[in-house]
mmCIF file of N, CA and C in Angstrom:
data_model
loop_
_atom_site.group_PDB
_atom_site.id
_atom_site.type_symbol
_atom_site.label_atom_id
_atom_site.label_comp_id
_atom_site.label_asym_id
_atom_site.label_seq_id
_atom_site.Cartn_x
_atom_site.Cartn_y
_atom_site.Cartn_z
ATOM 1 N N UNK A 1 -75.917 90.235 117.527
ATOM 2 C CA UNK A 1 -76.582 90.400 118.776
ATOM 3 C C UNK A 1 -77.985 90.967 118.552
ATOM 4 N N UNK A 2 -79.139 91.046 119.434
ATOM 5 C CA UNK A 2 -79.594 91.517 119.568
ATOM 6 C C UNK A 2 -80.193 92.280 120.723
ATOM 7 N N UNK A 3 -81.324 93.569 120.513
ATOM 8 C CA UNK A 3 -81.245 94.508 121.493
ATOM 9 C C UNK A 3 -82.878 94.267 121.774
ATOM 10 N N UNK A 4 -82.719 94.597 122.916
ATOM 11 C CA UNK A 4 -84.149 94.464 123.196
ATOM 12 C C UNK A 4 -84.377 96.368 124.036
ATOM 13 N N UNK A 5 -85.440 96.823 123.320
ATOM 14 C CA UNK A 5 -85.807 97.798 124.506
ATOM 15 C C UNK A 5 -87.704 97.762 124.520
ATOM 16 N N UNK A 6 -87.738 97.931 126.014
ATOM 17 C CA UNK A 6 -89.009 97.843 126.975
ATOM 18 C C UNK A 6 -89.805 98.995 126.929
ATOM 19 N N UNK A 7 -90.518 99.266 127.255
ATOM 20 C CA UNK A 7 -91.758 100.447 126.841
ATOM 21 C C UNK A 7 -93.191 99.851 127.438
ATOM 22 N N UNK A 8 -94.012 100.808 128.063
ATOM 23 C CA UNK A 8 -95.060 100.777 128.297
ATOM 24 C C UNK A 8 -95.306 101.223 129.572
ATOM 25 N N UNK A 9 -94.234 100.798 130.426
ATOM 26 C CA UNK A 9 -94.336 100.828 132.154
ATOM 27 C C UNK A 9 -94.737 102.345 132.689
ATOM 28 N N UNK A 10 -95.327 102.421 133.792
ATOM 29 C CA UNK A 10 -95.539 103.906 134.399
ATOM 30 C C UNK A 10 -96.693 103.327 135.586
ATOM 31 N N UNK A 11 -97.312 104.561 136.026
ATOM 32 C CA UNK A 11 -97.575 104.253 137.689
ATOM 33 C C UNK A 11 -99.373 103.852 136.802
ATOM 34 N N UNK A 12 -99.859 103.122 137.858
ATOM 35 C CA UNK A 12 -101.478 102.684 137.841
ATOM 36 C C UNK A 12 -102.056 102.123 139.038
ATOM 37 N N UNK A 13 -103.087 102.841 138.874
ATOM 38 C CA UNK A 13 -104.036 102.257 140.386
ATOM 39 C C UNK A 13 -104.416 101.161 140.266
ATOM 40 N N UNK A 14 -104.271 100.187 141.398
ATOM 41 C CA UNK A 14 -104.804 99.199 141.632
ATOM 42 C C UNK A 14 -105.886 98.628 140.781
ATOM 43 N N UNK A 15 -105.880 97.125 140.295
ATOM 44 C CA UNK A 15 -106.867 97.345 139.811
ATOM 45 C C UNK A 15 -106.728 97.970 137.949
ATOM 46 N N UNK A 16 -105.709 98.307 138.082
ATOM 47 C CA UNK A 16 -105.751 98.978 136.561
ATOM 48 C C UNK A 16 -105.067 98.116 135.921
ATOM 49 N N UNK A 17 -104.744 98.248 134.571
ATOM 50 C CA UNK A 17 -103.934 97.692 133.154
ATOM 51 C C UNK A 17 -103.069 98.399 132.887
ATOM 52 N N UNK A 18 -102.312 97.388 131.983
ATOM 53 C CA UNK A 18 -100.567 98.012 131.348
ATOM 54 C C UNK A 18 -100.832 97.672 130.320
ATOM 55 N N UNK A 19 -100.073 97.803 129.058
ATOM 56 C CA UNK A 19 -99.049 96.877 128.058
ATOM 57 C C UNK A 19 -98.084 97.048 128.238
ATOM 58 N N UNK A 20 -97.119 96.362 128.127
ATOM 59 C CA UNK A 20 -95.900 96.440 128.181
ATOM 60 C C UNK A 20 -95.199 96.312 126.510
ATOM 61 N N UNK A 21 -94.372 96.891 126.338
ATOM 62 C CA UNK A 21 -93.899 96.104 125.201
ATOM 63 C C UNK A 21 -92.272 95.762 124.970
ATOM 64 N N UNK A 22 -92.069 95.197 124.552
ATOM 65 C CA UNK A 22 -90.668 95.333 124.228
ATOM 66 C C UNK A 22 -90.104 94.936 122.993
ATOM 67 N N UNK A 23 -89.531 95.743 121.963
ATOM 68 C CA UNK A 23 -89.430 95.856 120.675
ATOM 69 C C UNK A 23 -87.338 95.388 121.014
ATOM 70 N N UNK A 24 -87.554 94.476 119.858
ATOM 71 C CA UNK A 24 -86.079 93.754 119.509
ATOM 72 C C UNK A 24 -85.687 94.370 117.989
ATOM 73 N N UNK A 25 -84.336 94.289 118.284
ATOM 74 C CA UNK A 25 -83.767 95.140 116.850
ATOM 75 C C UNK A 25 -82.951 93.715 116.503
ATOM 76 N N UNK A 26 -82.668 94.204 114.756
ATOM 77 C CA UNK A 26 -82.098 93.325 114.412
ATOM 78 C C UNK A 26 -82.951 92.417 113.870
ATOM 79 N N UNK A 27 -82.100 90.903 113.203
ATOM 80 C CA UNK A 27 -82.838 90.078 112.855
ATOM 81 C C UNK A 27 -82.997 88.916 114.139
ATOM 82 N N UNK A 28 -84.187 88.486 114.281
ATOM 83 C CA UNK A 28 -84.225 87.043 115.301
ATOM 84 C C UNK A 28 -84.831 86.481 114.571
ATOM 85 N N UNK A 29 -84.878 84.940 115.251
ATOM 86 C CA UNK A 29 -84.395 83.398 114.900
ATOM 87 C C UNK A 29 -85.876 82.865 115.281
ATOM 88 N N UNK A 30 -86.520 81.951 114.241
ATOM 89 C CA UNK A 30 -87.426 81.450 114.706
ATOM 90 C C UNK A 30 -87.971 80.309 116.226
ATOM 91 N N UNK A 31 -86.268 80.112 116.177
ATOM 92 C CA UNK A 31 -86.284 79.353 117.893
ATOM 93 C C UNK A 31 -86.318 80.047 118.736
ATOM 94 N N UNK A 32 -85.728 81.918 118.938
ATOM 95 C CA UNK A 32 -85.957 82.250 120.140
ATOM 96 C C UNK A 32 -87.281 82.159 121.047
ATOM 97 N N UNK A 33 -86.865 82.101 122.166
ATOM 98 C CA UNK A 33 -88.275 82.225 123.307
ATOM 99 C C UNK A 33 -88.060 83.335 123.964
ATOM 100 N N UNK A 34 -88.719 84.573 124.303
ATOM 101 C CA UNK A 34 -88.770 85.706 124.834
ATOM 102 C C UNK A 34 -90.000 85.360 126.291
ATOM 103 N N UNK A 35 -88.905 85.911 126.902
ATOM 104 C CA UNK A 35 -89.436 86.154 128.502
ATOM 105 C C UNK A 35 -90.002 87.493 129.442
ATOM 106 N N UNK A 36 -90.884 87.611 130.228
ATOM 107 C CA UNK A 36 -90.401 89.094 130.843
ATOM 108 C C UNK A 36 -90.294 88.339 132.172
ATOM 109 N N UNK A 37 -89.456 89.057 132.751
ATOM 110 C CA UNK A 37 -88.893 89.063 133.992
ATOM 111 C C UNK A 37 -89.045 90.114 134.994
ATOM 112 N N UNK A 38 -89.967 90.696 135.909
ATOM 113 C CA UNK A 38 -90.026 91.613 136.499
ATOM 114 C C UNK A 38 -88.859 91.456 137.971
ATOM 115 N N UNK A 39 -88.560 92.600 138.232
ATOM 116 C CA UNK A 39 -87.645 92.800 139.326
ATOM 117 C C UNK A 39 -88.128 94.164 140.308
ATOM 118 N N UNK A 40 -87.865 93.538 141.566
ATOM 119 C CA UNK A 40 -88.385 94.297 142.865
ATOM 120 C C UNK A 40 -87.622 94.788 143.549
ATOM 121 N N UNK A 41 -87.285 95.350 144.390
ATOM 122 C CA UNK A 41 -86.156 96.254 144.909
ATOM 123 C C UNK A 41 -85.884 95.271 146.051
ATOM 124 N N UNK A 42 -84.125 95.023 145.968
ATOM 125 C CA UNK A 42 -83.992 93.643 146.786
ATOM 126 C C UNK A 42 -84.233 92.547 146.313
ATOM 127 N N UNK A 43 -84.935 92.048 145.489
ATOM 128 C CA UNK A 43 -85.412 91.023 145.515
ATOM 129 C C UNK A 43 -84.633 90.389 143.746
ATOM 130 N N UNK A 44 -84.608 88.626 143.558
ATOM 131 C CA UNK A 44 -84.353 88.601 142.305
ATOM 132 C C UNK A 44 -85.321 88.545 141.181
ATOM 133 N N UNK A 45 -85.005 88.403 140.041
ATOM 134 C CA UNK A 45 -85.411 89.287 138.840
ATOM 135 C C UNK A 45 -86.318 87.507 138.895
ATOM 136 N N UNK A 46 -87.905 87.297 138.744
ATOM 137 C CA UNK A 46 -88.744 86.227 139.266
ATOM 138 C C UNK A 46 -89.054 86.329 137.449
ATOM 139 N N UNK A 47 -89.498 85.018 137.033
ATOM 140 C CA UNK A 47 -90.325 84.864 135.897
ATOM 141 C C UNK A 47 -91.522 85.044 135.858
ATOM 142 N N UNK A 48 -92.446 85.445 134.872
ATOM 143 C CA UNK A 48 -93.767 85.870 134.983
ATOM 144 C C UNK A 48 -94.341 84.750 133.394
ATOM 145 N N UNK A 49 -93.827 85.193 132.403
ATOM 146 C CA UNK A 49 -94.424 84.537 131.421
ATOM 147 C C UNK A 49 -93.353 84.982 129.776
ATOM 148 N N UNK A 50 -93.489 83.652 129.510
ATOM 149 C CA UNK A 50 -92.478 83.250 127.888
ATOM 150 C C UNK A 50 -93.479 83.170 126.919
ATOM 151 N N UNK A 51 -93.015 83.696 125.736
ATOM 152 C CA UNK A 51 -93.640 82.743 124.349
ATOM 153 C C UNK A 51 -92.334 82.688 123.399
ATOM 154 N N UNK A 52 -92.649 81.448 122.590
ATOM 155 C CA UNK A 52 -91.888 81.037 121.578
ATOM 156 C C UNK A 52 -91.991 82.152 120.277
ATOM 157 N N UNK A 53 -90.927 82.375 119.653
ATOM 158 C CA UNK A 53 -91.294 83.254 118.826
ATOM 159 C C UNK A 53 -91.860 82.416 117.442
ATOM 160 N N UNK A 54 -91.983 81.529 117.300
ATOM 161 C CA UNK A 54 -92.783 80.631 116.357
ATOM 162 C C UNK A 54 -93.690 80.146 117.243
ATOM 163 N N UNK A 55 -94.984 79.264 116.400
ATOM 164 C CA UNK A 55 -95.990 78.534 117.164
ATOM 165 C C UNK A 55 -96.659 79.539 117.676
ATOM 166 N N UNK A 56 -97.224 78.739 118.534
ATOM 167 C CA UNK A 56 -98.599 79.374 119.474
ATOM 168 C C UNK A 56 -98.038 78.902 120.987
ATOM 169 N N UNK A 57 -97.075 78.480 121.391
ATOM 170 C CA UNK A 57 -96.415 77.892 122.750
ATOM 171 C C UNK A 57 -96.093 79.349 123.707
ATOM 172 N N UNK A 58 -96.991 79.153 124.525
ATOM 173 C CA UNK A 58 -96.830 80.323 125.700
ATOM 174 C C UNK A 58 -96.757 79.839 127.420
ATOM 175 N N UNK A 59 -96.009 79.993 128.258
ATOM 176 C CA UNK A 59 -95.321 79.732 129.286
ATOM 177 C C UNK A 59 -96.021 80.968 130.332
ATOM 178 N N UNK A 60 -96.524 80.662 131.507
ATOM 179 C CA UNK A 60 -96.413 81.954 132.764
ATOM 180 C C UNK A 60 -96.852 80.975 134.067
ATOM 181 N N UNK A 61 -95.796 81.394 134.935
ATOM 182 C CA UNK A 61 -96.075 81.584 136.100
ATOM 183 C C UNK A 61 -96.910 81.504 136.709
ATOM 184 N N UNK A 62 -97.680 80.597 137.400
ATOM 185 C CA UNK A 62 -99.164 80.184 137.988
ATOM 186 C C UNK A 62 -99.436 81.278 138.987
ATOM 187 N N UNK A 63 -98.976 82.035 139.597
ATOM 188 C CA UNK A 63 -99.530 83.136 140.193
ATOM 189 C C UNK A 63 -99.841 84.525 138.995
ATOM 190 N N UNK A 64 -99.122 84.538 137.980
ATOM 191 C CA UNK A 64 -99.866 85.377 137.351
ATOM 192 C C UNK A 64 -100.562 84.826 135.992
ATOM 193 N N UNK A 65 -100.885 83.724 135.848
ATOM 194 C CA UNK A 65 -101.263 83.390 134.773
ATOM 195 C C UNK A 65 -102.768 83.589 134.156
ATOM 196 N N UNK A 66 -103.723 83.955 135.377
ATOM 197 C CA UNK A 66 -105.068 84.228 135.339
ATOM 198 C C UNK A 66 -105.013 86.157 134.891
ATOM 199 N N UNK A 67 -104.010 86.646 135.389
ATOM 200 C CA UNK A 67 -104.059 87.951 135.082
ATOM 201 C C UNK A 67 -103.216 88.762 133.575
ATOM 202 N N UNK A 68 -102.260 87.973 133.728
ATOM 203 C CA UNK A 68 -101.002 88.188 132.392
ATOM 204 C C UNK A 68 -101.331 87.425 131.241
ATOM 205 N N UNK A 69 -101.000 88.413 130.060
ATOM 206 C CA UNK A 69 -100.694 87.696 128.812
ATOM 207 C C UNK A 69 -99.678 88.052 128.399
ATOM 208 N N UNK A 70 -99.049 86.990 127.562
ATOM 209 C CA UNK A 70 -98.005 87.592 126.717
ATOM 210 C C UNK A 70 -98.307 87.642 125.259
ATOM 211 N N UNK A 71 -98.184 87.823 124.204
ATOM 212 C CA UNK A 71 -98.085 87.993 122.784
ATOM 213 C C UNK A 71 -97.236 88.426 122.293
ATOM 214 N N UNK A 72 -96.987 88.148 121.003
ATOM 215 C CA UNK A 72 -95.886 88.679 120.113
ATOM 216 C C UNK A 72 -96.552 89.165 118.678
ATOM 217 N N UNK A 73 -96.123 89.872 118.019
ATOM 218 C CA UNK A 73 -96.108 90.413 116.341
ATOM 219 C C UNK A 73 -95.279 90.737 115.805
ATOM 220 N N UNK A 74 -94.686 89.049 115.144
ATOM 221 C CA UNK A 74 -93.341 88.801 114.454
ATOM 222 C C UNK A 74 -93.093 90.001 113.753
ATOM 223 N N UNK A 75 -93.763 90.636 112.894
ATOM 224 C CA UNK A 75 -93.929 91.945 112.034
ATOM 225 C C UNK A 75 -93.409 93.170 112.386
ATOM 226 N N UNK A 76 -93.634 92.724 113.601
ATOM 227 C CA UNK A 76 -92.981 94.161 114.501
ATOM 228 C C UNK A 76 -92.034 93.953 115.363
ATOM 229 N N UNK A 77 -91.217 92.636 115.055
ATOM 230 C CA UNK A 77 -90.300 92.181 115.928
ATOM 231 C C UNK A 77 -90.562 92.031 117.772
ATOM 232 N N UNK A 78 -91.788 92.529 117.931
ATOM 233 C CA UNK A 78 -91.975 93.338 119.399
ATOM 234 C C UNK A 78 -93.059 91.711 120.111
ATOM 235 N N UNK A 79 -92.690 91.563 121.221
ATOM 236 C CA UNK A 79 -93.369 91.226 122.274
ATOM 237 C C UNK A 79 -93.889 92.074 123.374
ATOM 238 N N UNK A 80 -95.494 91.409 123.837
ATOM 239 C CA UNK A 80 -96.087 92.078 124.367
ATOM 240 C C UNK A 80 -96.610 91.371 125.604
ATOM 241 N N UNK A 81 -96.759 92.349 126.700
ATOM 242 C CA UNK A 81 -97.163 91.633 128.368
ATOM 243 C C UNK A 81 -98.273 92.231 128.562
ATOM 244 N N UNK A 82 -99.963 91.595 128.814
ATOM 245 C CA UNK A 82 -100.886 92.459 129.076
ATOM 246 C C UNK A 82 -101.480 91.972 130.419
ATOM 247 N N UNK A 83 -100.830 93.298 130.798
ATOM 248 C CA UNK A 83 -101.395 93.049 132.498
ATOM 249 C C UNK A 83 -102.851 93.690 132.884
ATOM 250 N N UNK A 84 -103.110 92.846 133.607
ATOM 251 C CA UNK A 84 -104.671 93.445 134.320
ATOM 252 C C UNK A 84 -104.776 93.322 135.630
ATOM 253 N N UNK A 85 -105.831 93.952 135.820
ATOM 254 C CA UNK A 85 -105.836 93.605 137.549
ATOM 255 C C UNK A 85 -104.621 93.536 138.378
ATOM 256 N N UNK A 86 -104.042 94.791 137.950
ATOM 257 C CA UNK A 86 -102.710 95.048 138.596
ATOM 258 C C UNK A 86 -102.822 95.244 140.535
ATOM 259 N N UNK A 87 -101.804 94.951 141.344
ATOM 260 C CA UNK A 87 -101.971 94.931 142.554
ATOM 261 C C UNK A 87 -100.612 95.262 142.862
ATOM 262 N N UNK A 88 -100.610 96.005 144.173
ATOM 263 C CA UNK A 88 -99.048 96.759 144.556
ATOM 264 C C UNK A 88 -98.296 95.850 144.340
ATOM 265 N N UNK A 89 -98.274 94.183 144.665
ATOM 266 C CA UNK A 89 -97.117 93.772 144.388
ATOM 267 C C UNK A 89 -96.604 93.573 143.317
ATOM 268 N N UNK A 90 -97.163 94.089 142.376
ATOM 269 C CA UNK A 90 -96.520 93.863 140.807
ATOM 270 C C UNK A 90 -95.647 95.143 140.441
ATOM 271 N N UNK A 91 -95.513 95.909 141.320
ATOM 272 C CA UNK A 91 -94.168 96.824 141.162
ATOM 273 C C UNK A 91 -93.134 96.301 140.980
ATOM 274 N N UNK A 92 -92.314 96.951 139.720
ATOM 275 C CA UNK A 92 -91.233 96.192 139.911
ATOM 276 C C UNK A 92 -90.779 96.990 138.554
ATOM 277 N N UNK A 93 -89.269 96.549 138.118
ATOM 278 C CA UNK A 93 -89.364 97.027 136.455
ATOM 279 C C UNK A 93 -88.902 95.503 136.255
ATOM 280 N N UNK A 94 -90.008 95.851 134.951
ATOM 281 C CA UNK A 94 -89.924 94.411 134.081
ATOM 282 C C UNK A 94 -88.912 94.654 132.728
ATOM 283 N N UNK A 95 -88.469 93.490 132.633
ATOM 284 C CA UNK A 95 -87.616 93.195 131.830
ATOM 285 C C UNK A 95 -88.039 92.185 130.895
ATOM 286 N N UNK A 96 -87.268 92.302 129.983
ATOM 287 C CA UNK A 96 -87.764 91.398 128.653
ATOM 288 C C UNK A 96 -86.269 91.102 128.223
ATOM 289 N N UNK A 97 -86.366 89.544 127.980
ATOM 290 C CA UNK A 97 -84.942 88.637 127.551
ATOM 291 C C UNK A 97 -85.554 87.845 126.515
ATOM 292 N N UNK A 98 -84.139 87.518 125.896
ATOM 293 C CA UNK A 98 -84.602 86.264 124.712
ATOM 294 C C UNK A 98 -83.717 85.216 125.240
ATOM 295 N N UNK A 99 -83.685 84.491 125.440
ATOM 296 C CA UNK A 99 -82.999 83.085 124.912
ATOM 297 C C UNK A 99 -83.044 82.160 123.929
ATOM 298 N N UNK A 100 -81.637 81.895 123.127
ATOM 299 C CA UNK A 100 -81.945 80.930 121.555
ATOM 300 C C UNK A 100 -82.534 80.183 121.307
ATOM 301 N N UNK A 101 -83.266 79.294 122.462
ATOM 302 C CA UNK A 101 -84.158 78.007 122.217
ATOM 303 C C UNK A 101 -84.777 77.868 123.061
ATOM 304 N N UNK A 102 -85.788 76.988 123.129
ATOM 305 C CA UNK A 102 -86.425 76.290 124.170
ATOM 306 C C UNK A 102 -85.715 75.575 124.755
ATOM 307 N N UNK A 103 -86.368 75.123 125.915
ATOM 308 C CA UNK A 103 -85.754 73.704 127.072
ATOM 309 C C UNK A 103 -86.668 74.072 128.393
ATOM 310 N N UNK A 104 -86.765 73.192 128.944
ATOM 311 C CA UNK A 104 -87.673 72.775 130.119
ATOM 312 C C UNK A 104 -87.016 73.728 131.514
ATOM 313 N N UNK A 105 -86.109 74.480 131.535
ATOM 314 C CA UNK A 105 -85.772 75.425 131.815
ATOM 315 C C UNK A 105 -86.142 76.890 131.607
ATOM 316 N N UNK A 106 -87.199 76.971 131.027
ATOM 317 C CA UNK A 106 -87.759 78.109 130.029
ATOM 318 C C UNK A 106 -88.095 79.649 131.181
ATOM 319 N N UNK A 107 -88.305 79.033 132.408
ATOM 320 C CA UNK A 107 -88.313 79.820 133.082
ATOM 321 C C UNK A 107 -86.919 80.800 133.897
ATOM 322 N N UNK A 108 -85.851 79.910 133.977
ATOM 323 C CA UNK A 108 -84.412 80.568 134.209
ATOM 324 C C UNK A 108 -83.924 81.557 133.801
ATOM 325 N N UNK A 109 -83.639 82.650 134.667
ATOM 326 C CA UNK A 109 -83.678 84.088 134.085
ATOM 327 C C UNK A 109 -81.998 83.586 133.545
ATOM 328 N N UNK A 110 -81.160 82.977 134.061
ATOM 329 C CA UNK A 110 -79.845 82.444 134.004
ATOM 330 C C UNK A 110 -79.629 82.165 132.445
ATOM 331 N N UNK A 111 -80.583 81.635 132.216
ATOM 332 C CA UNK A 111 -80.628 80.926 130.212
ATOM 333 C C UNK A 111 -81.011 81.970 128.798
ATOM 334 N N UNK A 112 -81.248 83.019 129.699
ATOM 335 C CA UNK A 112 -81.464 83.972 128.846
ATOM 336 C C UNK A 112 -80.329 85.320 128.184
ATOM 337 N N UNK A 113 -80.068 85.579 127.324
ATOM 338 C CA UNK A 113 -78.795 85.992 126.860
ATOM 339 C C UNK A 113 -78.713 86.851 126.582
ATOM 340 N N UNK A 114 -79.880 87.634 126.115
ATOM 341 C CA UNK A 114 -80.589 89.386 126.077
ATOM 342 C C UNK A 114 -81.289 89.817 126.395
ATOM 343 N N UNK A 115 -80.886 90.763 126.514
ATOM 344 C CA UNK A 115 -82.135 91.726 128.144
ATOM 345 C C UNK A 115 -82.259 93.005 127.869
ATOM 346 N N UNK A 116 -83.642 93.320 127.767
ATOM 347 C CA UNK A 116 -83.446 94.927 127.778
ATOM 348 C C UNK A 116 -82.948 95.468 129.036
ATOM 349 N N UNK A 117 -83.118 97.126 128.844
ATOM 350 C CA UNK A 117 -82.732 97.660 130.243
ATOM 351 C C UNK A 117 -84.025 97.879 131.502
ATOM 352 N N UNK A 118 -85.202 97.699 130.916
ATOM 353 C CA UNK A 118 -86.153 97.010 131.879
ATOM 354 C C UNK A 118 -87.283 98.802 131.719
ATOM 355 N N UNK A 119 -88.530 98.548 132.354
ATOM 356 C CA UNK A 119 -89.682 99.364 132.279
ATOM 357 C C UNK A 119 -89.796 99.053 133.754
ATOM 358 N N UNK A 120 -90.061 100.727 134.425
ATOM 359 C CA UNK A 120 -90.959 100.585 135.638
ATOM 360 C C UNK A 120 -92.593 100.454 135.465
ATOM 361 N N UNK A 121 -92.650 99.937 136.450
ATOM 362 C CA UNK A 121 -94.071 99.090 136.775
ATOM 363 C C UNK A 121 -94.401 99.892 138.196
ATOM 364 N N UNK A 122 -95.568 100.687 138.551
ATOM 365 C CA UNK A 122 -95.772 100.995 139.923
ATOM 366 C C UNK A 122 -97.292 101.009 140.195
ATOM 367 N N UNK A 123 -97.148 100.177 140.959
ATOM 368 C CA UNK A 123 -99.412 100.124 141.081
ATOM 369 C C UNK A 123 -99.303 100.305 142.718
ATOM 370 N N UNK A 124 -100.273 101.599 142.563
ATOM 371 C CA UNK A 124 -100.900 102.237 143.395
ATOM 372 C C UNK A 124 -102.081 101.853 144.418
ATOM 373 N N UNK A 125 -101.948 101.756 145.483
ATOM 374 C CA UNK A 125 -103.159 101.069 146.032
ATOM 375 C C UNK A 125 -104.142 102.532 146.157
#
């Protein structure tokens, strides 16, 4: 198995930046694709943005895709979410999953098989 835990999250004003990170233990597989998934109170856990853990293939969400990055550093096992231009609705705690492969599904929080226990996210207007 593997574990994923999240790091970075905490409160920011409007307008401000995060990293997020989320560091995986264990060994992973050059097919996994790692996701973050933020979640809102009430609401379900929405996709934001994937990368392949090989290649250069990166996936997000057309509402945040001008603001979010994702990256990874195989080296450090860890994937990374760099948010900017944060706005209240990006509260939420984000989560970070892997799933074993790709597929045109890449966005389905459903296909994903490890999950950390998630980072709060709170932007301040």
């Amino acid at each position: 198995q593997v574990q994923l835990v999240e790091s970075g999250g905490g409160l920011v004003q409007a307008g401000g930046s995060l990293i997020l990170s989320c560091a995986a233990s264990g060994r992973t597989v050059s097919s996994y694709v790692a996701g973050w998934f933020p979640q809102a109170p009430g609401k379900e856990r929405e996709f934001v943005a994937a990368i392949k853990w090989s290649g250069d293939t990166t996936y997000y969400a057309d509402s945040m895709k001008d603001r979010f990055t994702i990256s990874r550093d195989n080296a450090k096992n860890t994937v990374y979410l760099q948010m900017n231009s944060l706005k209240p609705e990006d509260t939420a705690v984000y989560y970070c999953a892997i799933r074993p492969s790709y597929s045109n599904t890449v966005t389905r929080a459903l296909e994903y098989v490890y999950w950390g226990q998630g980072t709060q996210v709170t932007v301040s207007s």
